[in-house]
Coordinates of C-alpha atoms and ligand atoms in Angstrom, one line a residue:
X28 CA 71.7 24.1 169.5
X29 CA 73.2 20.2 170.2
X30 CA 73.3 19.3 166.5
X31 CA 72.4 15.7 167.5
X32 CA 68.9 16.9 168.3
X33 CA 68.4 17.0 164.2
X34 CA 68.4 13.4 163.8
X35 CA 67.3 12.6 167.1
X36 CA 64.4 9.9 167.7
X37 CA 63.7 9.7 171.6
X38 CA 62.3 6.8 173.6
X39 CA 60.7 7.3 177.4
X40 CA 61.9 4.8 180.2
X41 CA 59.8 4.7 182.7
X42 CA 62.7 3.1 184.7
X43 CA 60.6 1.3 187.6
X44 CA 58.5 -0.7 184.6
X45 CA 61.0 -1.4 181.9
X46 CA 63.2 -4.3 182.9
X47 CA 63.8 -6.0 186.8
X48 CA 67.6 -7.6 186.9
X49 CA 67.3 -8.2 190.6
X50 CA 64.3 -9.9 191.1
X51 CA 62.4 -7.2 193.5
X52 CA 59.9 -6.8 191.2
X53 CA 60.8 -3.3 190.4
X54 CA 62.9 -2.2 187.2
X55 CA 66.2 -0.7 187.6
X56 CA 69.4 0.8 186.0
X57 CA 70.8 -2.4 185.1
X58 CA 67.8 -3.4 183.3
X59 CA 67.9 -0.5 181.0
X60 CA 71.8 -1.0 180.2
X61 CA 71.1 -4.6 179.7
X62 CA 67.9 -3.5 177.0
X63 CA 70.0 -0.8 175.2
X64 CA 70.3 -2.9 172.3
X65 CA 66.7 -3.0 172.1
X66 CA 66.6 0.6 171.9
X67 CA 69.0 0.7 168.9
X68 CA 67.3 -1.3 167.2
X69 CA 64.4 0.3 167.6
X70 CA 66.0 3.5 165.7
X71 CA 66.0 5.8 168.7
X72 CA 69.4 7.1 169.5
X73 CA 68.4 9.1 172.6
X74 CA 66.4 8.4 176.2
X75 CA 64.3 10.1 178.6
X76 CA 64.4 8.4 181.6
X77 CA 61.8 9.7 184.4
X78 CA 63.1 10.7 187.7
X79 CA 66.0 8.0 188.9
X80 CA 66.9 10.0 192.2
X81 CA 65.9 8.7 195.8
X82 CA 62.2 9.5 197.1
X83 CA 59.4 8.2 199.2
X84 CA 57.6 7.6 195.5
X85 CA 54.4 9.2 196.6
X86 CA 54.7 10.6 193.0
X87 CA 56.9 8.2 191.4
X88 CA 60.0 10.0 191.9
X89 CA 58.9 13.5 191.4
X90 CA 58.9 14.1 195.1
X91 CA 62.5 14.1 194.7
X92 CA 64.3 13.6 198.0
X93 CA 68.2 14.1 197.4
X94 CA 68.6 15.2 193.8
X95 CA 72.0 14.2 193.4
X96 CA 71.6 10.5 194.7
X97 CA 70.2 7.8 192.7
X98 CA 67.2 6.1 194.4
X99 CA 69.0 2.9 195.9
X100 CA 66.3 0.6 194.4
X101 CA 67.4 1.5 191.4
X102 CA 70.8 1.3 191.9
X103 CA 73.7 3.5 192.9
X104 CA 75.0 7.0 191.0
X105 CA 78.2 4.3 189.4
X106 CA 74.8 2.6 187.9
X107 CA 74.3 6.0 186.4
X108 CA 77.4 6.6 184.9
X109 CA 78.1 3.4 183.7
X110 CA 74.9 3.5 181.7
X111 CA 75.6 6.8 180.6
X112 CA 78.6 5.1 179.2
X113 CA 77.6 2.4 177.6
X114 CA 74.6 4.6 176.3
X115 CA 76.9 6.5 174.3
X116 CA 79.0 3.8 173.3
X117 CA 76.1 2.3 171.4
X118 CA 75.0 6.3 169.9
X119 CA 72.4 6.6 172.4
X120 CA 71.9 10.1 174.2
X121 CA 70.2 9.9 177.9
X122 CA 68.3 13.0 179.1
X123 CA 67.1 12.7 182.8
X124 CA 64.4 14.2 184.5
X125 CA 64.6 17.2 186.2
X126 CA 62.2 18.5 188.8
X127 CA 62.8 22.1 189.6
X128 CA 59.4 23.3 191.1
X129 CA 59.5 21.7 193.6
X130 CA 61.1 18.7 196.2
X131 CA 59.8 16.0 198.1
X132 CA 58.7 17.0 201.5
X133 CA 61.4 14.4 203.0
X134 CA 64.1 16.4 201.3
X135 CA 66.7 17.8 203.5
X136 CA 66.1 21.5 202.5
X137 CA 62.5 21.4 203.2
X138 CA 63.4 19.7 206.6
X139 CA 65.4 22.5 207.7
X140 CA 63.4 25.0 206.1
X141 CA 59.9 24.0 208.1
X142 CA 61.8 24.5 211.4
X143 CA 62.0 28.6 211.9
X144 CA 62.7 31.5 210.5
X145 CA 65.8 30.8 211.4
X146 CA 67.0 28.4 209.1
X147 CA 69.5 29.4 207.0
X148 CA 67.1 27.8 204.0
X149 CA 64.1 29.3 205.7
X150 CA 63.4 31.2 202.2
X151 CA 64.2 27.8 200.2
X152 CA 60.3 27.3 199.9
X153 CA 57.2 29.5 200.5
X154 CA 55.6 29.9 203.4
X155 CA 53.0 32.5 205.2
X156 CA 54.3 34.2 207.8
X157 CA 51.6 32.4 209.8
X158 CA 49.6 29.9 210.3
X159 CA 46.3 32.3 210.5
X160 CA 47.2 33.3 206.8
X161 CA 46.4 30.7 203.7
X162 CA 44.8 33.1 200.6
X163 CA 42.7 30.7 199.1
X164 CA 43.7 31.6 195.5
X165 CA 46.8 29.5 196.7
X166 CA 47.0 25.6 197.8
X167 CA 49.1 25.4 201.2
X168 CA 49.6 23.1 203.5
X169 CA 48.6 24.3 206.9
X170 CA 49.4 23.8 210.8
X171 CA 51.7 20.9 210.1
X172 CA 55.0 22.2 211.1
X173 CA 57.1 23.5 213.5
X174 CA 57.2 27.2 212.1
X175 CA 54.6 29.5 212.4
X176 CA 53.3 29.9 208.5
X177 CA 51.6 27.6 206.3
X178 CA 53.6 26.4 202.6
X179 CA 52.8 26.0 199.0
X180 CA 52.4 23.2 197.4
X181 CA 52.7 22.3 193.7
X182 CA 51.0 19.2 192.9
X183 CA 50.4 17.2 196.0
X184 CA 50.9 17.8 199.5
X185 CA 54.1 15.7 199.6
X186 CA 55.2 18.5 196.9
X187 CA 56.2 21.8 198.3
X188 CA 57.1 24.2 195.9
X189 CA 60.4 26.2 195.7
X190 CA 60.7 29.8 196.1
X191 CA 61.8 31.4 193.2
X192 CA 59.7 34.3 193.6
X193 CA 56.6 35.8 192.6
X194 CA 56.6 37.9 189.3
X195 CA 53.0 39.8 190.3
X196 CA 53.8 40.7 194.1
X197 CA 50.2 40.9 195.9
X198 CA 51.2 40.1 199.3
X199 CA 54.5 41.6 200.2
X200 CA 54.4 41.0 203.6
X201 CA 55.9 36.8 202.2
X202 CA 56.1 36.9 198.7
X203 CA 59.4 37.5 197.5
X204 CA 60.3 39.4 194.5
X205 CA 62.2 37.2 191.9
X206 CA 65.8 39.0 192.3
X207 CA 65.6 38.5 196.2
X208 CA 69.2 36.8 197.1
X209 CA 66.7 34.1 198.5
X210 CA 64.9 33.4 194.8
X211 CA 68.2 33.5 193.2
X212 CA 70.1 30.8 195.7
X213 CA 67.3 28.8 194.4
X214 CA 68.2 29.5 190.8
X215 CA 71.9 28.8 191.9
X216 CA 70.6 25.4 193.3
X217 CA 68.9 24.3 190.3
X218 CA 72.1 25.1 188.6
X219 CA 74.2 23.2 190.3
X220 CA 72.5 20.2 190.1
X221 CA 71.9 20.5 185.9
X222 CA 75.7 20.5 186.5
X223 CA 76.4 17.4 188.8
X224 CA 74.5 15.5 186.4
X225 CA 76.0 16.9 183.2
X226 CA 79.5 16.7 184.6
X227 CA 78.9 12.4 185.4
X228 CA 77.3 12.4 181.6
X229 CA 74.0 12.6 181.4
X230 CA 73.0 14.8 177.7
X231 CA 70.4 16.9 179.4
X232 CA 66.9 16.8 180.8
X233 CA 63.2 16.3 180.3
X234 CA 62.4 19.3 182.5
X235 CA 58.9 18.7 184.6
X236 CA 56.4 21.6 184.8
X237 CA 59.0 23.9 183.7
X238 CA 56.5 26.6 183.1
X239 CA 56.0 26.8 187.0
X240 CA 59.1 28.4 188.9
X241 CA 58.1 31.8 189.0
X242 CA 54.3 32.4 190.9
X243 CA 51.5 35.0 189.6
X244 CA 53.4 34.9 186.7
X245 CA 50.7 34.6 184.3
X246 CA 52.8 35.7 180.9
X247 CA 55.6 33.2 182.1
X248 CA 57.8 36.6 181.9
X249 CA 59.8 36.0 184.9
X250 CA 60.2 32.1 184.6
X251 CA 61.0 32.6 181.2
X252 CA 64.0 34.4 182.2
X253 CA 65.3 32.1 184.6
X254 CA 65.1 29.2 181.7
X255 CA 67.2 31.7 179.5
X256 CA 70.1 32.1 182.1
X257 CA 70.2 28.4 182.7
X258 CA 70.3 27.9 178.3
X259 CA 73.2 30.7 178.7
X260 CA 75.3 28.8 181.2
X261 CA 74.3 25.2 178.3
X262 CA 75.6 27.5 175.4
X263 CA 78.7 28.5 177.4
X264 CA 79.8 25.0 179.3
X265 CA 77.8 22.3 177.9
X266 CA 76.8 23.1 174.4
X267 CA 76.0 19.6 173.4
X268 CA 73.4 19.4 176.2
X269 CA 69.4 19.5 175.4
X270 CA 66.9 20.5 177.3
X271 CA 62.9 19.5 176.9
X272 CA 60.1 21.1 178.3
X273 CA 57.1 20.0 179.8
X274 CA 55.4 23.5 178.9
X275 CA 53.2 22.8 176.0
X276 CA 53.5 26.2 174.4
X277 CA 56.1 26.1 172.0
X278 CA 56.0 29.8 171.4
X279 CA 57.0 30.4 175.2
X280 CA 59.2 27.5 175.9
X281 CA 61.5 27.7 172.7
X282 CA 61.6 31.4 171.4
X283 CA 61.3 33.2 175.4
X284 CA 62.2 30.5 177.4
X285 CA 65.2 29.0 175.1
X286 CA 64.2 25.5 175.6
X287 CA 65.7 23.6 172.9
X288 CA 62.1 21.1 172.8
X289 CA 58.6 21.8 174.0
X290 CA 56.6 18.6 174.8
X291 CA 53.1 18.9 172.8
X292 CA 51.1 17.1 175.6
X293 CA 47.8 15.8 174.9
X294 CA 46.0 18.7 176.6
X295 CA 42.3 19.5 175.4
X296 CA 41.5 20.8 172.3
X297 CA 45.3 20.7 171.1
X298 CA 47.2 19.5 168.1
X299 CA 48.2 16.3 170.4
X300 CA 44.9 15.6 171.4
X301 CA 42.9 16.8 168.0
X302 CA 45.0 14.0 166.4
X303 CA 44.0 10.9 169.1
X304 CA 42.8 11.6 172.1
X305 CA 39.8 14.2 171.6
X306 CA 36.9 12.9 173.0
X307 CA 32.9 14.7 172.9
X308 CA 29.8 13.3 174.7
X309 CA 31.8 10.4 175.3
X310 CA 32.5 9.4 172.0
X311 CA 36.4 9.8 170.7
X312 CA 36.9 12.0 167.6
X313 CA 40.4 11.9 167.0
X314 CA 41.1 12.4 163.1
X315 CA 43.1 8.8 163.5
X316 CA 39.6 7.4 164.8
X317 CA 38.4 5.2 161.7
X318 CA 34.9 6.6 162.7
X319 CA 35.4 9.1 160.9
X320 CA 34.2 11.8 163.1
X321 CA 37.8 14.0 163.6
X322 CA 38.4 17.0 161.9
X323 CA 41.8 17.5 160.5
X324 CA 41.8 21.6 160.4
X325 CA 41.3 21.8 164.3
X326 CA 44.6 20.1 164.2
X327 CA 46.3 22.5 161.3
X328 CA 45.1 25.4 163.4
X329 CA 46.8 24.3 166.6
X330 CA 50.1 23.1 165.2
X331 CA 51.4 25.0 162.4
X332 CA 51.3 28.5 163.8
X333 CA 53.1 27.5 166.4
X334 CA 55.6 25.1 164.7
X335 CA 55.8 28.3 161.9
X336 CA 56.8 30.6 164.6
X337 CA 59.6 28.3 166.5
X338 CA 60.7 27.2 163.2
X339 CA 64.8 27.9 163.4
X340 CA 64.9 28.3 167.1
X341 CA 63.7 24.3 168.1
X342 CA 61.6 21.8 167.5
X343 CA 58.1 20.7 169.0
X344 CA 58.1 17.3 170.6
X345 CA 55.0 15.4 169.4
X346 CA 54.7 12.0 171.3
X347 CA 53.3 8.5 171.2
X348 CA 52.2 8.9 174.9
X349 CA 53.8 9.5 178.4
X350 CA 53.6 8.3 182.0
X351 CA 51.0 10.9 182.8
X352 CA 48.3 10.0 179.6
X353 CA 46.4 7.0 178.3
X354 CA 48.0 5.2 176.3
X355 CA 46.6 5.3 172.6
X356 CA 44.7 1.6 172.5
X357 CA 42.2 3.1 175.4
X358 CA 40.8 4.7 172.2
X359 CA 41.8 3.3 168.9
X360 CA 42.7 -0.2 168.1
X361 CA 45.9 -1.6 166.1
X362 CA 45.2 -0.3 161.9
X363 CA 44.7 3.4 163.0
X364 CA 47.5 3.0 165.6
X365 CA 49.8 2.2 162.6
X366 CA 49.0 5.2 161.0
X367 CA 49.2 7.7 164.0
X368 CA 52.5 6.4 165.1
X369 CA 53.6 7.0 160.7
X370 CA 52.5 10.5 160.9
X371 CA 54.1 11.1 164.3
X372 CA 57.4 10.0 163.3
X373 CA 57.3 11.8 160.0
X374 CA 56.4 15.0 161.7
X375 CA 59.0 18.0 162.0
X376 CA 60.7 18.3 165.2
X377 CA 61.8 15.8 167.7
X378 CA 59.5 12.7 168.1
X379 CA 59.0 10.4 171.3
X380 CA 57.8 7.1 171.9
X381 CA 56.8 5.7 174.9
X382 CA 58.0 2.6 176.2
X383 CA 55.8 -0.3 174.9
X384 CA 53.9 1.6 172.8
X385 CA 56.0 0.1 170.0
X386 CA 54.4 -2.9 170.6
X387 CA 50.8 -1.8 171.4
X388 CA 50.9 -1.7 175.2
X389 CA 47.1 -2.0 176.7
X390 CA 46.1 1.3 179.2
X391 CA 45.0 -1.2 182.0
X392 CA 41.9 -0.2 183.1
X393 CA 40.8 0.4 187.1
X394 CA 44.1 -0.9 188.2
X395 CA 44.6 0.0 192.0
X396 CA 46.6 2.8 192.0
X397 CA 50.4 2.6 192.5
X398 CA 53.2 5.9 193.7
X399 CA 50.6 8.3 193.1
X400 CA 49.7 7.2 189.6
X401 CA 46.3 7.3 189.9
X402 CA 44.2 6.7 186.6
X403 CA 47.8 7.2 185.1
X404 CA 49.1 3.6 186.6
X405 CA 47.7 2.4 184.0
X406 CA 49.9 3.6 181.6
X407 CA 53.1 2.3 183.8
X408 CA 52.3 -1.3 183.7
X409 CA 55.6 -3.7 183.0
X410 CA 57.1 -4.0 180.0
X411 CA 56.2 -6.7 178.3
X412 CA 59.5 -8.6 176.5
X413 CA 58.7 -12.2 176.3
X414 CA 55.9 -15.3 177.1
X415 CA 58.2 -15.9 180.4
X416 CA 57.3 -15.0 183.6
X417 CA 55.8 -12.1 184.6
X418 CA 56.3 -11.2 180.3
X419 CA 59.9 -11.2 181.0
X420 CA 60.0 -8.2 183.2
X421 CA 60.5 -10.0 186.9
X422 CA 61.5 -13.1 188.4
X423 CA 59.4 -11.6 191.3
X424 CA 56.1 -13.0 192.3
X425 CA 54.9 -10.0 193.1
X426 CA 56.4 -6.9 190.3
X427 CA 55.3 -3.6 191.6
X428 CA 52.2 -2.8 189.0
X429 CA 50.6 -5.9 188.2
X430 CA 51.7 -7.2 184.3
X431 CA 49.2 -7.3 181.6
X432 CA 47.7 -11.0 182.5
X433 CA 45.2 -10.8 179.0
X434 CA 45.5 -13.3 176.7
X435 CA 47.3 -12.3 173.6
X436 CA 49.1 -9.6 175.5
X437 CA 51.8 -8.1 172.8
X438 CA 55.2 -8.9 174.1
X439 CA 58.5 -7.8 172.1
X440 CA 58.7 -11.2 171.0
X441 CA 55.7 -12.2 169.4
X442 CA 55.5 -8.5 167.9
X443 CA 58.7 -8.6 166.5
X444 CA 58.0 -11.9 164.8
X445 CA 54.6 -9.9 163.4
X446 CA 54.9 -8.6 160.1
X447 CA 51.5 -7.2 160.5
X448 CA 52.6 -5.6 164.1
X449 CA 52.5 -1.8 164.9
X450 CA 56.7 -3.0 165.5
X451 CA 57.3 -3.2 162.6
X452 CA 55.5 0.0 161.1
X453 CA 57.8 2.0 163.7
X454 CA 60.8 0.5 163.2
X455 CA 60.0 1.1 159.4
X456 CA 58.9 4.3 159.7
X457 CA 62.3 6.1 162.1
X458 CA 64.5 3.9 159.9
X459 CA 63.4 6.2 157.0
X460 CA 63.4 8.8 158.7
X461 CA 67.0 8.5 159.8
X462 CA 67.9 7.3 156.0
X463 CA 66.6 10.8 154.8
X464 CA 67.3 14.8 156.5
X465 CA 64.1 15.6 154.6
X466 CA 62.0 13.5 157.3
X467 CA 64.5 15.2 160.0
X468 CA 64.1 17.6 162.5
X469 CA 64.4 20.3 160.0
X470 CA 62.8 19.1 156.9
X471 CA 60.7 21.6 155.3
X472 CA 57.4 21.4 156.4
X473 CA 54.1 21.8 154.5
X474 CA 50.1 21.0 154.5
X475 CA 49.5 20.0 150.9
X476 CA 45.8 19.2 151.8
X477 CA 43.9 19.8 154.8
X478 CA 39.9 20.9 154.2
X479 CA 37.5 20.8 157.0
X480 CA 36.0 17.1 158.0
X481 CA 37.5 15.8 155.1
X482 CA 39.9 13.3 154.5
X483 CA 43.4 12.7 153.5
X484 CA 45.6 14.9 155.2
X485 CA 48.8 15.3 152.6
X486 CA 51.9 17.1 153.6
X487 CA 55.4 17.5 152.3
X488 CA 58.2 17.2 153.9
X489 CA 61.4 18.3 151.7
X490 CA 61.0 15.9 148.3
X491 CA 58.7 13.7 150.5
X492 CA 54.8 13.5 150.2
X493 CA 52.8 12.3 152.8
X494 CA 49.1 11.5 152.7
X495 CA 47.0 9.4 155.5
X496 CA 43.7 8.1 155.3
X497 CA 42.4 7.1 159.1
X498 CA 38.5 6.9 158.0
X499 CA 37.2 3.8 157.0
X500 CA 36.5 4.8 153.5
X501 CA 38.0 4.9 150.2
X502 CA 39.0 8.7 149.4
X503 CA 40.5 10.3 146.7
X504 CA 41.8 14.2 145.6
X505 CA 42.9 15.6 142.5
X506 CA 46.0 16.6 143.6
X507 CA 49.4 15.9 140.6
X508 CA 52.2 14.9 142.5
X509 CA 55.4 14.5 140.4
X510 CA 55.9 10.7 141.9
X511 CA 59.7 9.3 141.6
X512 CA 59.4 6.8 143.9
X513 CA 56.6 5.1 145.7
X514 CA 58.6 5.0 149.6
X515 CA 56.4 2.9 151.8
X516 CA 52.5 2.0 152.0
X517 CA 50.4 0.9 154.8
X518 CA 47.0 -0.6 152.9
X519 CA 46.4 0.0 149.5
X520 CA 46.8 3.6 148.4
X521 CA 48.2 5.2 145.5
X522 CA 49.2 8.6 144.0
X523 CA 49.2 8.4 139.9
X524 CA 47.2 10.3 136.9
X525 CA 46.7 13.6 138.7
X526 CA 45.0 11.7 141.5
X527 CA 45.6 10.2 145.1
X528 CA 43.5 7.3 145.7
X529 CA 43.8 6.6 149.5
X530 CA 42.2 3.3 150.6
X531 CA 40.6 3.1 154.2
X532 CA 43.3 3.3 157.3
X533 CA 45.9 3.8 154.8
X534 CA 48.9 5.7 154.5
X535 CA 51.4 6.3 151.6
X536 CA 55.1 8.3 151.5
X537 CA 56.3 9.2 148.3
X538 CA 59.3 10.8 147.2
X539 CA 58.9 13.2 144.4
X540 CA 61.0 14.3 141.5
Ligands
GLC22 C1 54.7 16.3 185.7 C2 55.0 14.9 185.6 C3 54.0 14.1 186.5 C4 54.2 14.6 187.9 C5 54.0 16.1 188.0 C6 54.5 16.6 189.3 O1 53.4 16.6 185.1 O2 55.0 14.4 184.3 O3 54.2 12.7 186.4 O4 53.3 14.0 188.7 O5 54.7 16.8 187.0 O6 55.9 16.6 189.4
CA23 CA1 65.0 -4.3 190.5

């Protein structure tokens, strides 16, 4: 296990939206080394950057055309290394993305492997063995290539999935099984580009639908094996190097897989989205909503058994938001914001934040959709620094996502000058956390009060007590806590006489005797 995951606060660079430094109007490498200060002082000492390798972006860089070049409008693979070195200089990890289901359908393997049979990669990716068969369990692409068969795809049609074999074989006559030399050159692929990367000094990778390699693999048995053999050659060659799965079942990803993270994405009815993003009849019931209306047990029942049950072997990754979700203010506004973000980062496990969420970002609404985003472009939109042009992201006239034009817009600098701002509550709230192992990685973890559709939600972590208030009334419990030290408050709340008196939207961090 890196040890640097225990204290490790991680923040997302979406690297086409974070900062321009050649005026094209898209963001590159040289933007990020020239923000790493900002980073810092954020408190996070380790990046995810999304995929920084050269594509046709019809899925912002997960249609990954040459995995082991960087996309030229970012910059060149030197960019790379040279931010990987400067990252570390100033403490600061960087994962990268890593796309192992699949390639873009420019990529050079899939090029050769839609020309025959013949091709020496002809088994790189999966195809009928005509064109007359597509089972319709299965999305293929059909009739658009030289050989006779039709391929899978694994997310769009520009995506066509690698083969690394099917786990449940129900058409031998082209599905391989996972141990075919074929599968496993695949496997050997994947490895050596984990490797490349490693070997110029990048800390590890974000991995992208990592529970996908293996097909009709419905216990993730097979896939779950591959993961383990790639954590095997980590342990062995690069035991400082993490690995983050975008899996969303802890239990799988860390304790059969051997990721060292599992991303807890907002999918529905989970402990991500019971907490924000949960929304009924068109009404949101998130327990941060001040309405009232979440219920904090649906959220105890979807985290702790898993978090219980990965305990010791790695940590759950709860988030802020990502390039794929809305980001929080589409459903709560700035007060319950505060809160979510204080609970986030005083969760177990290995917190993220998503660029500009630190400064309350806006999800821009019916923006024209840009590289494949979709309703998701509106969670990539600039980053906004300063009251310059463009919000300090571009000299461009044109950036590549339009940036937020509202008035008010939060920009770093008028946030930062905020006492009031969400900015502040973050930066608070992970300098605390790095100030004391309790609020760590591996802090002891436990609910002190959760009861159904009631509020506070209390928890301990180590000699810490947390309690958090999101409803817009006053609530109290009789619960004693042995205060020492009153640690931080957001609005009025208290915890003395036997009693915790939590005021509306507030939140309160003790440290007890
Ligand atoms: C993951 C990525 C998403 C991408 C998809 C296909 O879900 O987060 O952005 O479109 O995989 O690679
Ligand atoms: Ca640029």
């Amino acid at each position: 296990m890196p040890q640097w995951l225990k204290d490790a606060v991680f923040y997302e660079i979406y690297p086409q939206s974070f900062y321009d430094t050649n005026g094209d109007g898209i963001g590159d490498l040289q933007g990020i080394i020239e923000k790493l200060d900002y980073v810092k002082d954020l408190g996070c000492n380790a990046i995810w950057l999304n995929p920084i390798y050269d594509s046709p972006f019809m899925d912002a860089g997960y249609d990954v055309r040459d995995y082991k070049k960087v996309a030229p409008r970012y910059g060149t693979n030197e960019d790379a290394v040279r931010l990987f070195e400067q990252a570390h200089k100033k403490g600061i990890k960087i994962l990268l993305d890593l796309v192992p289901g699949h390639t873009s359908d420019t990529h050079q393997w899939f090029s050769q492997a839609k020309q025959s049979t013949d091709s020496p990669l002809a088994g790189r990716y999966i195809f009928t063995n005509s064109v007359w068969e597509a089972p319709p369990q299965y999305k293929f692409m059909c009739g658009i290539c030289p050989r006779d068969g039709n391929y899978l795809v694994n997310f769009f049609s520009s995506q066509p999935a690698l083969n690394y074999g099917f786990y449940d074989i129900t058409h031998p006559d082209w599905q391989m099984p996972c141990d075919h030399p074929d599968c496993l050159a695949t496997v050997e692929a994947l490895k050596d580009i984990m490797r490349f990367w490693l070997d110029l000094g990048a800390d590890g990778f974000r991995v992208d639908m990592a529970d996908s390699l293996v097909k009709n693999d419905e216990e993730k048995i097979a896939t779950a094996k591959i993961w383990r053999g790639i954590r095997e050659m980590l342990d062995k060659d690069y035991p400082q190097a993490a690995l983050v799965s975008e899996w969303s079942n802890p239990e799988r990803a860390i304790n059969n897989a051997g990721f060292h993270m599992d991303f807890c994405l907002d999918h529905c009815k989970n402990a991500n989205n019971y907490l924000f993003r949960y929304t009924e009849d068109g009404e949101n019931k998130g327990f941060f909503n001040k309405n009232g209306k979440g219920n904090i047990m649906d959220f105890v029942r979807a985290y702790v058994p898993g978090y219980e049950k990965t305990k010791g072997n790695g940590y759950i990754s709860m988030f802020t938001c990502n390039h794929d979700t809305p980001r929080l203010t589409n459903y709560i506004e700035k007060e319950a914001i505060k809160l979510g973000y204080a609970v986030i980062f005083t969760l177990p496990g290995v917190p993220f934040l998503y660029y500009g969420d630190e400064i309350g970002m806006k999800y821009a609404k019916n923006i024209p959709s840009v590289e494949g985003g979709f309703n998701r472009t509106g969670s990539r939109t600039p980053m906004q620094w300063n009251s310059g042009k463009n919000l300090g992201f571009s000299s461009s006239d044109k950036p590549y996502i339009p940036v937020d034009s509202s008035e008010g817009a939060p920009t770093v600098e008028n946030q930062k000058s905020d006492p009031d701002s969400i900015y502040k509550v973050v930066t608070d709230i992970i300098r605390l956390r790095h100030e004391n192992e309790d609020l760590q990685a591996d802090g002891d973890f436990e609910v002190v009060y959760a009861e159904e559709n009631t509020f506070p939600f209390i928890y301990r972590r180590g000699a810490f007590v947390i309690a958090v208030n999101p409803s817009a009334k006053e609530v109290s419990v009789d619960i004693d806590l042995p205060v020492s030290e009153t640690i931080y408050k957001i609005n009025d709340s208290k915890a003395e006489d036997g009693r915790v008196t939590m005021g509306a939207q507030s939140f309160l961090m003790i440290k007890t005797k």
